[in-house]
Tab-separated table of C-alpha atoms in Angstrom:
chain	number	residue	atom	x	y	z
Y	1	MET	CA	-0.202	-0.270	0.054
Y	2	ASN	CA	1.175	3.487	-0.827
Y	3	ARG	CA	2.177	5.008	2.205
Y	4	GLU	CA	2.233	8.553	1.186
Y	5	ALA	CA	-1.484	8.090	-0.331
Y	6	ARG	CA	-2.266	6.963	2.830
Y	7	ALA	CA	-0.849	9.868	4.821
Y	8	PHE	CA	-2.428	12.168	2.230
Y	9	LEU	CA	-5.691	10.350	3.020
Y	10	ARG	CA	-5.045	10.958	6.704
Y	11	HIS	CA	-4.586	14.799	6.247
Y	12	THR	CA	-7.511	15.266	4.515
Y	13	ILE	CA	-9.201	13.493	6.951
Y	14	ALA	CA	-8.002	15.743	9.332
Y	15	THR	CA	-8.634	18.835	7.336
Y	16	LEU	CA	-12.427	17.600	6.849
Y	17	ALA	CA	-12.482	17.514	10.823
Y	18	TYR	CA	-10.827	21.005	11.153
Y	19	ARG	CA	-13.347	22.713	8.854
Y	20	CYS	CA	-16.367	20.956	9.578
Y	21	SER	CA	-15.831	21.544	13.423
Y	22	LYS	CA	-15.475	25.252	12.423
Y	23	THR	CA	-19.107	24.803	11.227
Y	24	LEU	CA	-20.123	23.190	13.984
Y	25	ARG	CA	-18.516	25.327	17.072
Y	26	ASP	CA	-20.977	27.605	18.682
Y	27	ALA	CA	-23.754	27.024	16.228
Y	28	PRO	CA	-27.361	28.546	17.638
Y	29	ALA	CA	-29.378	26.024	19.250
Y	30	ASP	CA	-32.178	26.041	16.367
Y	31	PHE	CA	-29.298	25.369	13.879
Y	32	ALA	CA	-30.032	21.703	13.440
Y	33	THR	CA	-33.228	22.229	12.142
Y	34	PHE	CA	-32.877	25.354	10.347
Y	35	LYS	CA	-34.406	25.273	6.691
Y	36	THR	CA	-34.378	27.890	4.022
Y	37	ASP	CA	-37.463	26.115	2.073
Y	38	GLN	CA	-38.723	22.396	1.388
Y	39	THR	CA	-35.683	21.672	-1.321
Y	40	VAL	CA	-32.961	22.106	1.132
Y	41	ASN	CA	-31.627	19.803	3.573
Y	42	THR	CA	-31.362	20.652	6.819
Y	43	PRO	CA	-27.818	20.765	8.882
Y	44	LEU	CA	-29.166	17.780	11.223
Y	45	PHE	CA	-29.191	15.795	7.652
Y	46	LEU	CA	-26.299	16.984	6.422
Y	47	LEU	CA	-23.888	15.817	9.584
Y	48	SER	CA	-25.450	12.817	9.664
Y	49	HIS	CA	-24.756	12.232	5.881
Y	50	ILE	CA	-21.490	13.109	6.453
Y	51	ALA	CA	-20.841	10.474	9.051
Y	52	ASP	CA	-22.728	8.013	7.095
Y	53	LEU	CA	-20.224	8.766	4.190
Y	54	LEU	CA	-17.223	8.407	6.639
Y	55	GLU	CA	-18.925	5.101	8.012
Y	56	TRP	CA	-19.167	4.084	4.379
Y	57	ALA	CA	-15.622	4.920	3.653
Y	58	LEU	CA	-14.633	2.282	6.733
Y	59	THR	CA	-16.302	-0.317	5.284
Y	60	ALA	CA	-15.016	-0.041	1.799
Y	61	ILE	CA	-11.374	0.468	2.879
Y	62	ARG	CA	-12.078	-2.736	4.758
Y	63	GLY	CA	-13.348	-4.420	1.676
Y	64	GLU	CA	-16.658	-4.821	2.677
Y	65	PRO	CA	-18.311	-1.521	0.914
Y	66	LYS	CA	-21.891	-1.268	2.525
Y	67	TYR	CA	-23.495	1.958	2.945
Y	68	PRO	CA	-25.224	2.579	6.545
Y	69	VAL	CA	-28.624	2.551	7.307
Y	70	THR	CA	-29.034	5.217	9.907
Y	71	VAL	CA	-31.614	6.917	12.017
Y	72	ILE	CA	-30.984	10.278	12.376
Y	73	GLY	CA	-30.506	11.106	15.948
Y	74	ASP	CA	-30.063	14.662	17.586
Y	75	TRP	CA	-27.730	17.104	17.175
Y	76	GLN	CA	-25.353	16.047	19.870
Y	77	LEU	CA	-25.533	12.193	18.939
Y	78	GLU	CA	-24.840	13.041	15.261
Y	79	LYS	CA	-21.972	15.307	16.163
Y	80	GLN	CA	-20.731	12.501	18.465
Y	81	ARG	CA	-21.012	10.101	15.309
Y	82	PHE	CA	-19.001	12.143	12.749
Y	83	TYR	CA	-16.575	12.296	15.203
Y	84	ALA	CA	-16.477	8.741	16.234
Y	85	ALA	CA	-16.455	7.875	12.504
Y	86	LEU	CA	-13.558	10.281	11.725
Y	87	LYS	CA	-11.655	8.455	14.635
Y	88	ALA	CA	-12.454	5.016	13.216
Y	89	LEU	CA	-11.472	6.089	9.691
Y	90	ASP	CA	-7.939	7.744	10.722
Y	91	ASP	CA	-6.754	5.133	13.209
Y	92	PHE	CA	-7.319	2.632	10.402
Y	93	LEU	CA	-5.792	4.635	7.884
Y	94	ALA	CA	-2.808	4.657	10.470
Y	95	SER	CA	-2.905	1.267	11.212
Y	96	GLU	CA	-0.688	-1.162	9.052
Y	97	VAL	CA	-3.973	-3.312	8.351
Y	98	VAL	CA	-4.081	-3.712	4.503
Y	99	ILE	CA	-6.608	-1.467	2.455
Y	100	ASP	CA	-8.550	-3.396	0.054
Y	101	ALA	CA	-10.061	-0.480	-1.929
Y	102	SER	CA	-8.581	2.088	-4.027
Y	103	LEU	CA	-7.594	5.223	-1.864
Y	104	GLU	CA	-8.237	7.566	-5.199
Y	105	GLN	CA	-11.723	6.337	-5.124
Y	106	ILE	CA	-12.185	6.785	-1.248
Y	107	PHE	CA	-11.181	10.238	-1.897
Y	108	GLN	CA	-13.119	11.049	-5.079
Y	109	GLY	CA	-16.388	9.577	-3.288
Y	110	PRO	CA	-17.054	9.671	0.288
Y	111	ILE	CA	-14.204	12.230	1.338
Y	112	ALA	CA	-14.870	14.636	-1.403
Y	113	ASP	CA	-18.957	14.530	-0.628
Y	114	ALA	CA	-18.190	15.170	3.053
Y	115	LEU	CA	-16.150	18.141	2.058
Y	116	THR	CA	-18.941	19.567	-0.044
Y	117	HIS	CA	-21.546	19.409	2.520
Y	118	THR	CA	-19.149	21.000	4.936
Y	119	GLY	CA	-19.180	23.819	2.389
Y	120	GLN	CA	-22.655	23.748	2.749
Y	121	LEU	CA	-22.941	23.620	6.542
Y	122	ALA	CA	-21.089	26.829	6.441
Y	123	LEU	CA	-23.417	28.599	4.093
Y	124	LEU	CA	-26.516	27.777	6.281
Y	125	ARG	CA	-24.838	29.204	9.252
Y	126	ARG	CA	-24.462	32.264	7.093
Y	127	MET	CA	-28.173	31.860	5.978
Y	128	ALA	CA	-29.598	31.329	9.344
Y	129	GLY	CA	-27.691	34.365	10.686
Y	130	ALA	CA	-25.000	32.773	12.448
Y	131	PRO	CA	-22.007	33.373	10.229
Y	132	ILE	CA	-18.540	32.061	10.488
Y	133	LYS	CA	-15.583	33.904	9.652
Y	134	GLY	CA	-13.566	33.171	6.742
Y	135	GLU	CA	-10.198	31.882	7.473
Y	136	ASN	CA	-6.904	31.491	5.684
Y	137	TYR	CA	-6.865	27.721	5.520
Y	138	PHE	CA	-3.372	27.629	4.333
Y	139	ILE	CA	-1.646	28.766	7.310
Y	140	ALA	CA	-4.097	26.714	9.407
Y	141	ASP	CA	-3.001	24.636	12.208
Y	142	ILE	CA	-4.323	21.140	11.055
Y	143	SER	CA	-2.203	17.989	11.680
Y	144	THR	CA	-2.465	14.339	10.813
Y	145	GLY	CA	-4.601	12.560	13.279
Y	146	LEU	CA	-6.173	15.195	15.088
Y	147	VAL	CA	-9.595	14.396	14.091
Y	148	THR	CA	-11.369	15.359	17.432
Y	149	GLU	CA	-13.979	18.257	18.371
Y	150	ASP	CA	-10.839	19.779	19.812
Y	151	GLN	CA	-9.289	21.707	17.336
Y	152	PRO	CA	-6.726	24.572	17.304
Y	153	ALA	CA	-8.124	28.659	17.211
Y	154	PRO	CA	-7.625	29.662	13.724
Y	155	LYS	CA	-4.533	31.568	12.875
Y	156	ARG	CA	-5.621	34.155	10.480
Y	157	GLU	CA	-9.584	35.034	10.313
Y	158	PHE	CA	-11.098	37.933	8.297
Protein backbone atom coordinates (compact mmCIF):
# COMPACT_ATOMS: atom_id res chain seq x y z
CA MET A 1 0.00 0.00 0.00
CA ASN A 2 1.30 3.41 -0.90
CA ARG A 3 2.23 5.05 2.41
CA GLU A 4 2.23 8.52 0.85
CA ALA A 5 -1.34 8.13 -0.40
CA ARG A 6 -2.40 6.81 3.00
CA ALA A 7 -0.73 9.77 4.75
CA PHE A 8 -2.32 12.23 2.34
CA LEU A 9 -5.78 10.76 2.94
CA ARG A 10 -5.21 11.02 6.71
CA HIS A 11 -4.30 14.70 6.29
CA THR A 12 -7.43 15.18 4.19
CA ILE A 13 -9.52 13.66 6.98
CA ALA A 14 -7.84 16.00 9.50
CA THR A 15 -8.70 18.90 7.18
CA LEU A 16 -12.32 17.73 7.09
CA ALA A 17 -12.32 17.56 10.90
CA TYR A 18 -10.92 21.10 11.16
CA ARG A 19 -13.27 22.67 8.64
CA CYS A 20 -16.42 20.87 9.72
CA SER A 21 -15.66 21.59 13.38
CA LYS A 22 -15.62 25.27 12.52
CA THR A 23 -19.15 25.02 11.08
CA LEU A 24 -20.39 23.16 14.17
CA ARG A 25 -18.67 25.27 16.85
CA ASP A 26 -20.98 27.72 18.63
CA ALA A 27 -23.87 27.00 16.26
CA PRO A 28 -27.17 28.41 17.56
CA ALA A 29 -29.45 25.92 19.32
CA ASP A 30 -31.95 25.96 16.44
CA PHE A 31 -29.32 25.59 13.69
CA ALA A 32 -29.79 21.82 13.43
CA THR A 33 -33.31 22.24 12.11
CA PHE A 34 -32.76 25.41 10.05
CA LYS A 35 -34.47 25.20 6.68
CA THR A 36 -34.44 27.75 3.89
CA ASP A 37 -37.20 25.95 1.99
CA GLN A 38 -38.54 22.44 1.43
CA THR A 39 -35.87 21.53 -1.13
CA VAL A 40 -32.85 22.21 1.11
CA ASN A 41 -31.61 19.66 3.65
CA THR A 42 -31.30 20.69 7.27
CA PRO A 43 -27.89 20.92 8.94
CA LEU A 44 -28.88 17.89 11.04
CA PHE A 45 -29.53 15.85 7.90
CA LEU A 46 -26.23 17.00 6.36
CA LEU A 47 -24.20 16.17 9.46
CA SER A 48 -25.81 12.73 9.67
CA HIS A 49 -25.05 12.18 5.99
CA ILE A 50 -21.40 13.18 6.50
CA ALA A 51 -21.13 10.60 9.31
CA ASP A 52 -22.74 8.02 7.00
CA LEU A 53 -20.18 8.81 4.31
CA LEU A 54 -17.28 8.35 6.73
CA GLU A 55 -18.72 5.07 8.02
CA TRP A 56 -19.17 3.91 4.42
CA ALA A 57 -15.56 4.84 3.60
CA LEU A 58 -14.35 2.67 6.47
CA THR A 59 -16.35 -0.33 5.28
CA ALA A 60 -14.94 0.19 1.78
CA ILE A 61 -11.29 0.28 2.88
CA ARG A 62 -11.96 -2.88 4.90
CA GLY A 63 -13.10 -4.52 1.67
CA GLU A 64 -16.77 -4.75 2.68
CA PRO A 65 -18.38 -1.63 1.17
CA LYS A 66 -21.79 -1.10 2.70
CA TYR A 67 -23.63 2.18 2.97
CA PRO A 68 -25.08 2.49 6.49
CA VAL A 69 -28.80 2.66 7.05
CA THR A 70 -29.14 5.03 9.98
CA VAL A 71 -31.90 6.78 11.82
CA ILE A 72 -30.97 10.42 12.31
CA GLY A 73 -30.43 11.24 15.96
CA ASP A 74 -30.37 14.61 17.64
CA TRP A 75 -27.68 17.22 16.99
CA GLN A 76 -25.38 16.12 19.84
CA LEU A 77 -25.66 12.45 18.88
CA GLU A 78 -24.84 13.19 15.23
CA LYS A 79 -21.86 15.32 16.26
CA GLN A 80 -20.59 12.43 18.38
CA ARG A 81 -21.15 10.00 15.51
CA PHE A 82 -19.30 12.31 13.11
CA TYR A 83 -16.23 12.48 15.36
CA ALA A 84 -16.35 8.76 16.11
CA ALA A 85 -16.48 7.97 12.39
CA LEU A 86 -13.56 10.32 11.70
CA LYS A 87 -11.51 8.65 14.44
CA ALA A 88 -12.34 5.11 13.31
CA LEU A 89 -11.36 5.93 9.73
CA ASP A 90 -8.18 7.73 10.77
CA ASP A 91 -7.20 4.92 13.16
CA PHE A 92 -7.59 2.36 10.39
CA LEU A 93 -5.51 4.43 7.97
CA ALA A 94 -2.84 4.93 10.66
CA SER A 95 -2.58 1.17 11.20
CA GLU A 96 -0.65 -1.35 9.13
CA VAL A 97 -3.82 -3.20 8.15
CA VAL A 98 -4.03 -3.78 4.41
CA ILE A 99 -6.49 -1.49 2.63
CA ASP A 100 -8.80 -3.31 0.28
CA ALA A 101 -9.95 -0.34 -1.83
CA SER A 102 -8.58 2.38 -4.04
CA LEU A 103 -7.65 5.37 -1.88
CA GLU A 104 -8.25 7.58 -4.89
CA GLN A 105 -11.84 6.32 -5.05
CA ILE A 106 -12.26 6.80 -1.29
CA PHE A 107 -11.15 10.40 -1.77
CA GLN A 108 -13.22 11.11 -4.89
CA GLY A 109 -16.36 9.54 -3.42
CA PRO A 110 -17.15 9.78 0.28
CA ILE A 111 -14.40 12.18 1.37
CA ALA A 112 -14.96 14.75 -1.39
CA ASP A 113 -18.71 14.49 -0.78
CA ALA A 114 -18.18 15.13 2.95
CA LEU A 115 -16.11 18.23 2.12
CA THR A 116 -18.88 19.47 -0.19
CA HIS A 117 -21.47 19.07 2.58
CA THR A 118 -19.17 20.87 5.01
CA GLY A 119 -19.30 23.84 2.64
CA GLN A 120 -23.08 23.60 2.65
CA LEU A 121 -23.08 23.73 6.45
CA ALA A 122 -20.95 26.89 6.31
CA LEU A 123 -23.37 28.47 3.84
CA LEU A 124 -26.36 27.49 5.98
CA ARG A 125 -24.71 29.09 9.02
CA ARG A 126 -24.61 32.38 7.09
CA MET A 127 -28.19 32.01 5.91
CA ALA A 128 -29.31 31.21 9.48
CA GLY A 129 -27.83 34.52 10.65
CA ALA A 130 -24.87 32.92 12.45
CA PRO A 131 -22.02 33.11 9.93
CA ILE A 132 -18.60 31.70 10.61
CA LYS A 133 -15.61 33.89 9.82
CA GLY A 134 -13.54 33.30 6.74
CA GLU A 135 -10.09 31.95 7.37
CA ASN A 136 -6.75 31.53 5.67
CA TYR A 137 -6.82 27.72 5.68
CA PHE A 138 -3.39 27.59 4.03
CA ILE A 139 -1.80 28.54 7.35
CA ALA A 140 -4.32 26.75 9.59
CA ASP A 141 -2.90 24.44 12.23
CA ILE A 142 -4.19 21.20 10.74
CA SER A 143 -2.38 18.08 11.95
CA THR A 144 -2.69 14.55 10.67
CA GLY A 145 -4.41 12.46 13.31
CA LEU A 146 -6.21 15.38 14.96
CA VAL A 147 -9.80 14.45 14.19
CA THR A 148 -11.54 15.40 17.42
CA GLU A 149 -13.91 18.23 18.21
CA ASP A 150 -11.09 19.98 20.05
CA GLN A 151 -9.40 21.77 17.15
CA PRO A 152 -6.75 24.52 17.30
CA ALA A 153 -7.86 28.15 17.20
CA PRO A 154 -7.71 29.81 13.78
CA LYS A 155 -4.45 31.61 13.02
CA ARG A 156 -5.92 34.24 10.69
CA GLU A 157 -9.62 34.89 10.32
CA PHE A 158 -11.20 37.71 8.33
